[in-house]
Short mmCIF file of C-alpha atoms in Angstrom, two decimals:
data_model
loop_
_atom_site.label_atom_id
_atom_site.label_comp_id
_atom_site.label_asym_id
_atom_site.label_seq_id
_atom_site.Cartn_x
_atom_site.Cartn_y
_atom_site.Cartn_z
CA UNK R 112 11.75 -33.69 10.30
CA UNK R 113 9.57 -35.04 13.47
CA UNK R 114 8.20 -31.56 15.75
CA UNK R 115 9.86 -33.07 18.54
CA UNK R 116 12.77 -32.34 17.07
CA UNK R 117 12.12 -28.97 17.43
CA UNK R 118 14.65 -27.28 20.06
CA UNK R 119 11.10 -25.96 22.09
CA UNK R 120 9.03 -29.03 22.05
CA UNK R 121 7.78 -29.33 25.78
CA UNK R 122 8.28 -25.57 26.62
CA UNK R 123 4.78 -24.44 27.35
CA UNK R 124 3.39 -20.91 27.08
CA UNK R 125 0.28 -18.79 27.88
CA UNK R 126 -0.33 -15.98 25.68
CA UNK R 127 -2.49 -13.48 26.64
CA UNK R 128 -1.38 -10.67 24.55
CA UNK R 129 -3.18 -8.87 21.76
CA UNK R 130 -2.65 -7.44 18.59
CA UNK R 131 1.34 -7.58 16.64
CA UNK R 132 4.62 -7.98 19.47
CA UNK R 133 3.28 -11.05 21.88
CA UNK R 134 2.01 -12.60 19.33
CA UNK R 135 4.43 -12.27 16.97
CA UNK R 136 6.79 -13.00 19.97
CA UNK R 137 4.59 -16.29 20.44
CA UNK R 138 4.30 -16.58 16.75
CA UNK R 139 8.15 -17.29 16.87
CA UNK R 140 8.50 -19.79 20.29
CA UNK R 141 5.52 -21.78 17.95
CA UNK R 142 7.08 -22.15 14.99
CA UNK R 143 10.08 -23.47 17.41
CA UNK R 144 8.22 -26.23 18.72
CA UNK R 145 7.09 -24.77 22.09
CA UNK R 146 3.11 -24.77 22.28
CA UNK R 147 1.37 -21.70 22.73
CA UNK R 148 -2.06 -21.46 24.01
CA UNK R 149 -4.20 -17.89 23.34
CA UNK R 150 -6.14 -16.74 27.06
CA UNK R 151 -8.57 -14.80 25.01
CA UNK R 152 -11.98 -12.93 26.27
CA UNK R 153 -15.15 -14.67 25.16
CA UNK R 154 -16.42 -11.62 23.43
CA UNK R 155 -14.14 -10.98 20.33
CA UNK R 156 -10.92 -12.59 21.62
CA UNK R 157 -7.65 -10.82 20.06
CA UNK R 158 -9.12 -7.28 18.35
CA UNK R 159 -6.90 -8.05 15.52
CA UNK R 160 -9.27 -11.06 14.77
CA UNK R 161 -11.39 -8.61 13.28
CA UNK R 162 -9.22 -6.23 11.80
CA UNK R 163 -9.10 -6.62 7.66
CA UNK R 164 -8.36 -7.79 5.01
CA UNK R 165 -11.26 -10.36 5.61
CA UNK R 166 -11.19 -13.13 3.36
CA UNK R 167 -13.40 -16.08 4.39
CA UNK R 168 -14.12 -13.92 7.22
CA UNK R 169 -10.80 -14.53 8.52
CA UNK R 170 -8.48 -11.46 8.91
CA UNK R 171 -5.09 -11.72 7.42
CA UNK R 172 -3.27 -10.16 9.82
CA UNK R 173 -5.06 -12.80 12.59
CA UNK R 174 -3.89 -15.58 10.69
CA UNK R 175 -0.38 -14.41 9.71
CA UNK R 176 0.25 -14.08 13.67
CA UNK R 177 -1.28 -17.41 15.18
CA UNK R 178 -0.76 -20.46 13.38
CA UNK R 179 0.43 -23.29 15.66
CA UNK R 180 -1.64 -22.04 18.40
CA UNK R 181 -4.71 -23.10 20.37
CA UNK R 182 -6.98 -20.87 21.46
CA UNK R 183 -9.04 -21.17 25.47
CA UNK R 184 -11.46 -18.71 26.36
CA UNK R 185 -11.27 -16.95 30.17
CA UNK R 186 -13.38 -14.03 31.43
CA UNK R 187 -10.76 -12.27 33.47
CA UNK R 188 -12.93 -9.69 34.78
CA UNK R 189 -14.88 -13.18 36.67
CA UNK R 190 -13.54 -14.41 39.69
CA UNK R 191 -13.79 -17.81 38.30
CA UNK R 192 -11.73 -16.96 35.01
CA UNK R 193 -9.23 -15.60 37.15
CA UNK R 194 -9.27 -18.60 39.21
CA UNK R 195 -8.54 -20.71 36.45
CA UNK R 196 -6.14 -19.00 35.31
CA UNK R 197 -4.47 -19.38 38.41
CA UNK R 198 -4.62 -22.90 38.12
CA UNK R 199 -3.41 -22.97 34.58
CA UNK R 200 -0.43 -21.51 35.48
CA UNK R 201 1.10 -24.28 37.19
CA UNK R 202 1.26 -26.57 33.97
CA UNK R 203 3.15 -24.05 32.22
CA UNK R 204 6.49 -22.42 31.64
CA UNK R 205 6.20 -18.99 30.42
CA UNK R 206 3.31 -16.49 30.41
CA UNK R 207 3.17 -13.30 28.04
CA UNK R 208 0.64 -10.13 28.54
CA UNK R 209 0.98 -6.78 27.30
CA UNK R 210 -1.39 -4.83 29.05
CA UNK R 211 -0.99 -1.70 30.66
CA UNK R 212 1.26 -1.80 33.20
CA UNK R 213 -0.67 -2.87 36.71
CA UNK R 214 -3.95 -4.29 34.88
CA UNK R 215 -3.19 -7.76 35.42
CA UNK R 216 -2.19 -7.04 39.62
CA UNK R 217 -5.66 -5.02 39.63
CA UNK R 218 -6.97 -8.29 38.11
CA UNK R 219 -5.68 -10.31 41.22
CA UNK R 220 -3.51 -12.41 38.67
CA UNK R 221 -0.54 -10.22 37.79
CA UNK R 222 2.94 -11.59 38.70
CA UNK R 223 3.27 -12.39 42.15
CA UNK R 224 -0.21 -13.83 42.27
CA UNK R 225 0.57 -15.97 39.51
CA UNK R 226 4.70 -17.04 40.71
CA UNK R 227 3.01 -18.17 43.59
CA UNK R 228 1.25 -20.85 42.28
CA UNK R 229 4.17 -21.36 40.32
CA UNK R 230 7.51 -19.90 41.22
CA UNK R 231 9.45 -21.82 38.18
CA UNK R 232 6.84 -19.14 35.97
CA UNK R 233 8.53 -16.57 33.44
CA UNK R 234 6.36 -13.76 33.20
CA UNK R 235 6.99 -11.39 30.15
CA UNK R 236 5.06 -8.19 30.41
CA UNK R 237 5.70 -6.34 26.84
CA UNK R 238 4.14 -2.41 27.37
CA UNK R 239 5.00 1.02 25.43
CA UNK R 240 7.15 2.33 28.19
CA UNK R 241 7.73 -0.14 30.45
CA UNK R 242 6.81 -1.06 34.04
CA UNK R 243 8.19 2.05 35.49
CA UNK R 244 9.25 5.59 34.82
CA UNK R 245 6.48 9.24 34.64
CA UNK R 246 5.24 7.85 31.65
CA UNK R 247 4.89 4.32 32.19
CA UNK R 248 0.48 4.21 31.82
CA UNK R 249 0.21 6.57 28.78
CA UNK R 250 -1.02 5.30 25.59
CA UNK R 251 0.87 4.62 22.55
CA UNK R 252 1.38 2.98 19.21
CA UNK R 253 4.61 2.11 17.28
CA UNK R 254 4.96 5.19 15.79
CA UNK R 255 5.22 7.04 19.32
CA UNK R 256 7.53 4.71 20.56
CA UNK R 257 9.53 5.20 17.34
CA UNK R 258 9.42 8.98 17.99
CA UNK R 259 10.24 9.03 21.45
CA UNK R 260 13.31 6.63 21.18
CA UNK R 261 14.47 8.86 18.41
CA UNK R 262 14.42 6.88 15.28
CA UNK R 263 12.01 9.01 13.50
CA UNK R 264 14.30 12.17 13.85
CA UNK R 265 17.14 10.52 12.79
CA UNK R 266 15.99 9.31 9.45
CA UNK R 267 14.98 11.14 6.62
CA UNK R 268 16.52 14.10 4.35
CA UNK R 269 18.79 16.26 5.86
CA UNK R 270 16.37 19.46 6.21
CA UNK R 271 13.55 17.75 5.54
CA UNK R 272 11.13 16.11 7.40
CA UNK R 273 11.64 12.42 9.27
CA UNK R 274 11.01 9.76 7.75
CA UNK R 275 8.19 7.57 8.35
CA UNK R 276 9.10 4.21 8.60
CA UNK R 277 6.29 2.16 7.39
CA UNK R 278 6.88 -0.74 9.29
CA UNK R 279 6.45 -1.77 13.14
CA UNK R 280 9.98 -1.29 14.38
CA UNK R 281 9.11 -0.66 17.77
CA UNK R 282 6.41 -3.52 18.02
CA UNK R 283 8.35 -6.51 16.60
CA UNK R 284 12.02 -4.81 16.90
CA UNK R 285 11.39 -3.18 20.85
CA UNK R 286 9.00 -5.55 21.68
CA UNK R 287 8.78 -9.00 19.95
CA UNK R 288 12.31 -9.54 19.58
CA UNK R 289 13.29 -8.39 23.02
CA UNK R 290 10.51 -10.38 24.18
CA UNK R 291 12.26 -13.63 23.36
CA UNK R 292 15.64 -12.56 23.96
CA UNK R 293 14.44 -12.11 27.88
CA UNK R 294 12.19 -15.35 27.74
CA UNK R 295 15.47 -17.36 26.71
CA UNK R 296 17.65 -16.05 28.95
CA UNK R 297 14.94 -16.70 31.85
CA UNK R 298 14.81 -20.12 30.54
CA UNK R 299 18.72 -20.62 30.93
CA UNK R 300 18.77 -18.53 34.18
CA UNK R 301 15.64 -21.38 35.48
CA UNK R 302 18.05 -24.11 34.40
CA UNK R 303 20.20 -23.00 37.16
CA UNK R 304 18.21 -21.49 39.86
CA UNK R 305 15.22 -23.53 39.64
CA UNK R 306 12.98 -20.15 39.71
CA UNK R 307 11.27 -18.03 37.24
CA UNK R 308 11.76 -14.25 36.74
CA UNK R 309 9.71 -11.07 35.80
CA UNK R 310 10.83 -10.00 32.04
CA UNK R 311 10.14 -6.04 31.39
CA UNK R 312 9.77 -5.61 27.63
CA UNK R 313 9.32 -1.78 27.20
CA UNK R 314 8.87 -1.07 23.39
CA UNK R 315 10.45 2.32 23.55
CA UNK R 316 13.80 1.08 24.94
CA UNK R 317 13.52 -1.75 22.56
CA UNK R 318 13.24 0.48 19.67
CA UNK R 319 16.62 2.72 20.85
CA UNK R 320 18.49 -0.08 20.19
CA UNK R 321 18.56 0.57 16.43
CA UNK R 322 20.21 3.76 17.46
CA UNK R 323 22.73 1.63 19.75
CA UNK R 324 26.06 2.23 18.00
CA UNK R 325 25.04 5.56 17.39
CA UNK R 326 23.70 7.20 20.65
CA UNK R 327 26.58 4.71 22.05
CA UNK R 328 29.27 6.57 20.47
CA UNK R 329 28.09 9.85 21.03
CA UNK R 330 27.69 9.73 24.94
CA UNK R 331 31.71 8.57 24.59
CA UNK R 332 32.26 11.49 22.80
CA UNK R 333 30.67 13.94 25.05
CA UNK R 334 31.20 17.42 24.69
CA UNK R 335 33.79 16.96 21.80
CA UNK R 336 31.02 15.26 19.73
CA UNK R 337 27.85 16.55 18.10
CA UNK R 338 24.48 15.29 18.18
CA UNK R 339 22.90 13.25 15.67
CA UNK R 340 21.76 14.74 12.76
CA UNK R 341 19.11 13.75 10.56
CA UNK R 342 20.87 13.01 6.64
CA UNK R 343 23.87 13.96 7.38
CA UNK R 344 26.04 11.12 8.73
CA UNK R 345 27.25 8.11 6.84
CA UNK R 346 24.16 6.05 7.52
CA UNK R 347 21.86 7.79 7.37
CA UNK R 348 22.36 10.35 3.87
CA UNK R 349 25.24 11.95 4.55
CA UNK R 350 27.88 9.94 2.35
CA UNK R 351 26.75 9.70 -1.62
CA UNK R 352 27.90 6.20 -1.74
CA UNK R 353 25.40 5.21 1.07
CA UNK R 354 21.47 6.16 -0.49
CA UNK R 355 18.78 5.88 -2.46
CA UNK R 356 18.81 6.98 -5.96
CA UNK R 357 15.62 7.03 -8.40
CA UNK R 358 15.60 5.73 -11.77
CA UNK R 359 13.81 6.78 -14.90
CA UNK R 360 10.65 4.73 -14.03
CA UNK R 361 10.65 5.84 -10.74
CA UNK R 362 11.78 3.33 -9.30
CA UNK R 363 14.73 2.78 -6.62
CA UNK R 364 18.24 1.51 -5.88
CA UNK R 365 19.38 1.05 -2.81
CA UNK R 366 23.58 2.21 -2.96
CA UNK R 367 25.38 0.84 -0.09
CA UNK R 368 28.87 0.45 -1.41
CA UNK R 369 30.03 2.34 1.85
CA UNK R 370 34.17 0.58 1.89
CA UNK R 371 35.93 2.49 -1.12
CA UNK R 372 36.35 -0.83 -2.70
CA UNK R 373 32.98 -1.32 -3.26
CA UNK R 374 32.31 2.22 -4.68
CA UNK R 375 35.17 2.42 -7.02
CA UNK R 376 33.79 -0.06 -8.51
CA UNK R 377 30.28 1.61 -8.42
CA UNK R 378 32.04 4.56 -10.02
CA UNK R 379 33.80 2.29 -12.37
CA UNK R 380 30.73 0.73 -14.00
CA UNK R 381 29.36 4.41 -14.37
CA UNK R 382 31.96 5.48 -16.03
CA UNK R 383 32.95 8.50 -13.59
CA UNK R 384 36.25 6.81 -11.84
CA UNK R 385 36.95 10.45 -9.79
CA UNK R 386 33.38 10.49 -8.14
CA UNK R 387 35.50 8.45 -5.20
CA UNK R 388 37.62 11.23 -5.17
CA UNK R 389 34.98 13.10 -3.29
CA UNK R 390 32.58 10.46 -1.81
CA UNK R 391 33.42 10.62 1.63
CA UNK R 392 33.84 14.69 1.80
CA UNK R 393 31.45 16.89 4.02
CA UNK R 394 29.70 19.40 2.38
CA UNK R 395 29.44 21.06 -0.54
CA UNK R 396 32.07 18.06 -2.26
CA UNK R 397 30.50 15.43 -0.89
CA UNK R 398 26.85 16.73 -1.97
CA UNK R 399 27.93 17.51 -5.39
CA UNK R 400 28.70 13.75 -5.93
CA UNK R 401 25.32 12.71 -4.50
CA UNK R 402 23.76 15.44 -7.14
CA UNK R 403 25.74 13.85 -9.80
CA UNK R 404 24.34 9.76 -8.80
CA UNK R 405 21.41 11.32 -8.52
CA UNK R 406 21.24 12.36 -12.24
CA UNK R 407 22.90 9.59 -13.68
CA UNK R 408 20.56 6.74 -12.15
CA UNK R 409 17.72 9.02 -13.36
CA UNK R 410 18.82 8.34 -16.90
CA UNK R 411 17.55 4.76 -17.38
CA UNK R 412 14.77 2.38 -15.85
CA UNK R 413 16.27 0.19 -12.76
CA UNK R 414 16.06 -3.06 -15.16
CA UNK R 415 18.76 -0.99 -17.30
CA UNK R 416 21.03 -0.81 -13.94
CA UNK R 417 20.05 -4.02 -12.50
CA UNK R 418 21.75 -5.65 -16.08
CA UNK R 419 24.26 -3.11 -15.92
CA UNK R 420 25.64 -3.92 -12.08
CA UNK R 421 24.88 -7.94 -12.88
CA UNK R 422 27.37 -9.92 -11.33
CA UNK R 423 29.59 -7.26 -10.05
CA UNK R 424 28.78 -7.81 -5.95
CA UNK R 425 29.09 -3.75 -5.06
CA UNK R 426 26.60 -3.92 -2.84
CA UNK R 427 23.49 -2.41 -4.64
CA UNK R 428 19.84 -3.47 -4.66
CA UNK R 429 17.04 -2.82 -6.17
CA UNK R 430 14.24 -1.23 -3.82
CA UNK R 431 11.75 -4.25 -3.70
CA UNK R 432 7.65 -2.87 -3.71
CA UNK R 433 4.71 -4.35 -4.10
CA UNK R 434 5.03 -8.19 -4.71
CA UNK R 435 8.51 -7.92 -5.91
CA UNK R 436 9.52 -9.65 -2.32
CA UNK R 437 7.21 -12.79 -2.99
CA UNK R 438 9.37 -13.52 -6.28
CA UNK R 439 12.65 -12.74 -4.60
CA UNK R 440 14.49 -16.28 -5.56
CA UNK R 441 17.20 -15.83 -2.93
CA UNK R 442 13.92 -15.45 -0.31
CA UNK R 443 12.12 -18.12 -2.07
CA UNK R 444 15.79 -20.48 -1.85
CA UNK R 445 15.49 -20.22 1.62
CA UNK R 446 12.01 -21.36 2.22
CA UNK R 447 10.30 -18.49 3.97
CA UNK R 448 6.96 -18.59 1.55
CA UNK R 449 5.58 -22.35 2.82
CA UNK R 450 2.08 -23.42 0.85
CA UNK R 451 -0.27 -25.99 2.94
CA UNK R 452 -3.52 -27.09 3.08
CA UNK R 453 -6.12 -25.27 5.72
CA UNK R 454 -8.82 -28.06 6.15
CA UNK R 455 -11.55 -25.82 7.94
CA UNK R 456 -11.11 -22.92 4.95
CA UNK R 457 -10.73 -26.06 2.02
CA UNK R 458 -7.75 -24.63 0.53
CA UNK R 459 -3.84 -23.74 0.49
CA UNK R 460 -2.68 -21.15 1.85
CA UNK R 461 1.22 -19.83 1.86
CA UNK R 462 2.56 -19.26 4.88
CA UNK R 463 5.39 -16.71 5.97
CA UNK R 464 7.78 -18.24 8.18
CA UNK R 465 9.83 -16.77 10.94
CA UNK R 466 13.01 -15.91 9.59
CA UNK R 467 14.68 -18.65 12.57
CA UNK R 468 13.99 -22.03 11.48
CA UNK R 469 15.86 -24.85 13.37
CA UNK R 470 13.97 -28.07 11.73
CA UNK R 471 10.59 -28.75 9.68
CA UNK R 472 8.01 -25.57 10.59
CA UNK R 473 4.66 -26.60 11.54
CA UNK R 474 1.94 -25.38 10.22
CA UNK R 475 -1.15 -25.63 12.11
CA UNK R 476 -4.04 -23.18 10.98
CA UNK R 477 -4.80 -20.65 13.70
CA UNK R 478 -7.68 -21.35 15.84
CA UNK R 479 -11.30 -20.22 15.66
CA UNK R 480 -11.86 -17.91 19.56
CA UNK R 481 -11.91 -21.16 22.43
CA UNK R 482 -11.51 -23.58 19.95
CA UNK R 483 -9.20 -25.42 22.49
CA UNK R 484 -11.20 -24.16 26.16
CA UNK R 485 -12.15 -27.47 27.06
CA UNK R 486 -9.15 -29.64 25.85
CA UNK R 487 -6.73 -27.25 27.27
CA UNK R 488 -8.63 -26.77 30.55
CA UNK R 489 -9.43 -30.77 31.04
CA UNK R 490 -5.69 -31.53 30.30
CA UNK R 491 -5.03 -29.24 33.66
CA UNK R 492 -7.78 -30.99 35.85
CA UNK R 493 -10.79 -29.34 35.52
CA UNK R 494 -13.79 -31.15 36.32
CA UNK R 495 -17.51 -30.89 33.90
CA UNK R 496 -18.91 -29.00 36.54
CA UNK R 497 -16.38 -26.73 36.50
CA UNK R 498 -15.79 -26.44 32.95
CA UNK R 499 -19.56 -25.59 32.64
CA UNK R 500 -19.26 -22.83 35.32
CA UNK R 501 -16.37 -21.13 33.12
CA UNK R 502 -19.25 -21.47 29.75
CA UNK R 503 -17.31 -24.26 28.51
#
């Protein structure tokens, strides 16, 4: 299938962001169709350029987050890169940052500098805590933002300590996938007003939404409800027929056979029919059927339970580690791991798609720093002797 095909061929984006939620944001409008040019400083570019695994001098994580991108070189802390930037602006539809909030208006070039070279301009500004509030300039990583939105505290063992989650909810999660939710919707609001808008990722909020249905339910509830507990409600521990359970090889299975049907059947296959009986009890019942799963899955190895609960659809899993995912065939069925050739490394490399494909991905290597400065800046009128001015 063609890229123009692609539902974002023609949308045009800037993306000066850094590190994992613009450009995996970016990553995602890319592999759409829309093109996506890096504004990155001449020394270093994106920090996660360097950041390992190397291989070929190339860092993994750099590569994993930029294919079908170019990449320009500006100086923003010049008045001439700022300048151009200005300029740039007016070929192109969205803009992403995710500096601190107010950098980019000390710069001279933060929103209403830049929607007034171009008022049709979307600009998405993805920070930790968002563009306003006490805490709005303080520092952060994932796992704060995690922790302050509460999804640290809520899982975990009940009595134990939280859980850590391993993974970048609040990056990609609170800031990626809001990201694009707000770019799109700009984009249909634009079709109708004719005007751009300000987008105000903050990471934090982003990440409460995994606590949505939750925190929802207990601000209806008031002062007849409790607050959340950590291990102790149905999602999160508190019901046996919703957990993990090790198996003799220490390995995992996921249980999450939470409608009765599902977990008399569970109970079925183990041969312990009146565990249901007491699945769904509080307290001592309830945690003397978790004991007992917990015993019997320790017994045998998972491939003993993963032949034993073949074909039976009662919603259990084994915990994938390691590799496992990479030979998952329902993942591989679906395309996600993509081999192609990289011409500047001389080999194949296998690609992870975005998880929203909507025609043929393309799969552009990501660029060396500037590799694009002077096509991208000639395309929007810049002259030689302006181009040399900028170092290009």
């Amino acid at each position: 299938m063609p890229m123009s095909s692609l539902p974002l061929t023609g949308l045009r984006v800037l993306d000066l962001s850094r590190l994992l939620p613009g450009p995996y944001a970016t990553l995602v409008l890319a592999d759409l169709g829309a093109t996506v040019d890096k504004v990155e400083e001449p020394e270093g570019g994106d920090y996660i350029r360097q950041m390992p695994p190397l291989r070929d001098d190339v860092s993994g994580l750099f590569y994993g987050l930029n294919r079908n991108k170019r990449s320009l070189t500006l100086n923003l802390k010049q008045p001439e890169g700022r300048e151009a930037l200005k300029r740039l602006v007016r070929h192109y539809d969205v803009l992403v940052e995710s500096f601190r909030p107010g950098v980019m208006d000390k710069l001279g070039v933060g929103e209403s500098a830049l929607r007034a070279e171009n008022p049709r301009l979307i600009y998405c500004a993805i920070s930790g805590y968002g563009q306003t509030g006490p805490d709005r300039l303080k520092a952060g990583h994932d796992l704060n933002y995690a922790a302050r939105a509460g999804l640290l505290g809520y899982g975990g063992e009940a009595g134990g300590a939280p859980a850590f989650p391993g993974v970048q909810m609040g990056d990609i999660g609170g800031g990626s996938l809001f990201a694009l939710v707000g770019i799109l919707a700009a984009l249909h609001e634009r079709e109708r007003t004719g005007q751009g808008r300000f987008v105000d990722v903050s990471m934090t909020d982003g990440a409460l939404a995994f606590l949505h249905m939750h925190l929802a339910s207990r601000l209806y509830m008031g002062t007849e409800g409790v607050a959340l507990q950590r291990g102790k409600e149905a999602l999160n521990g508190g019901y046996a027929c919703y957990g993990l359970y090790r198996t003799a090889d220490d390995r995992w299975l996921a249980v999450g056979a939470l409608e009765p049907k599902f977990f008399a059947g569970v109970c079925e296959r183990l041969g312990r029919p009146e565990l249901l009986e007491d699945a769904y009890a509080p307290g001592e019942s309830g945690a003397r059927v978790k004991a007992e799963l917990t015993r019997l899955f320790a017994e045998h190895p998972l491939a003993y339970w993963q032949e034993r609960f073949a074909g039976s659809d009662l919603c259990i899993e084994p915990v994938a580690e390691g590799d496992d995912v990479l030979k998952d065939p329902q993942l591989q069925a679906r395309g996600l791991f993509v081999e192609a050739e990289d011409a500047v490394l001389g080999r194949k490399v296998t690609h992870l798609l975005t998880p929203l494909r909507m025609g043929e991905t393309p799969l552009r290597a990501p660029p060396t720093l500037g590799q694009h400065s002077r096509e991208i800046l000639e395309a929007a009128g810049f002259t030689a002797q302006e181009l040399a001015r900028l170092g290009h």
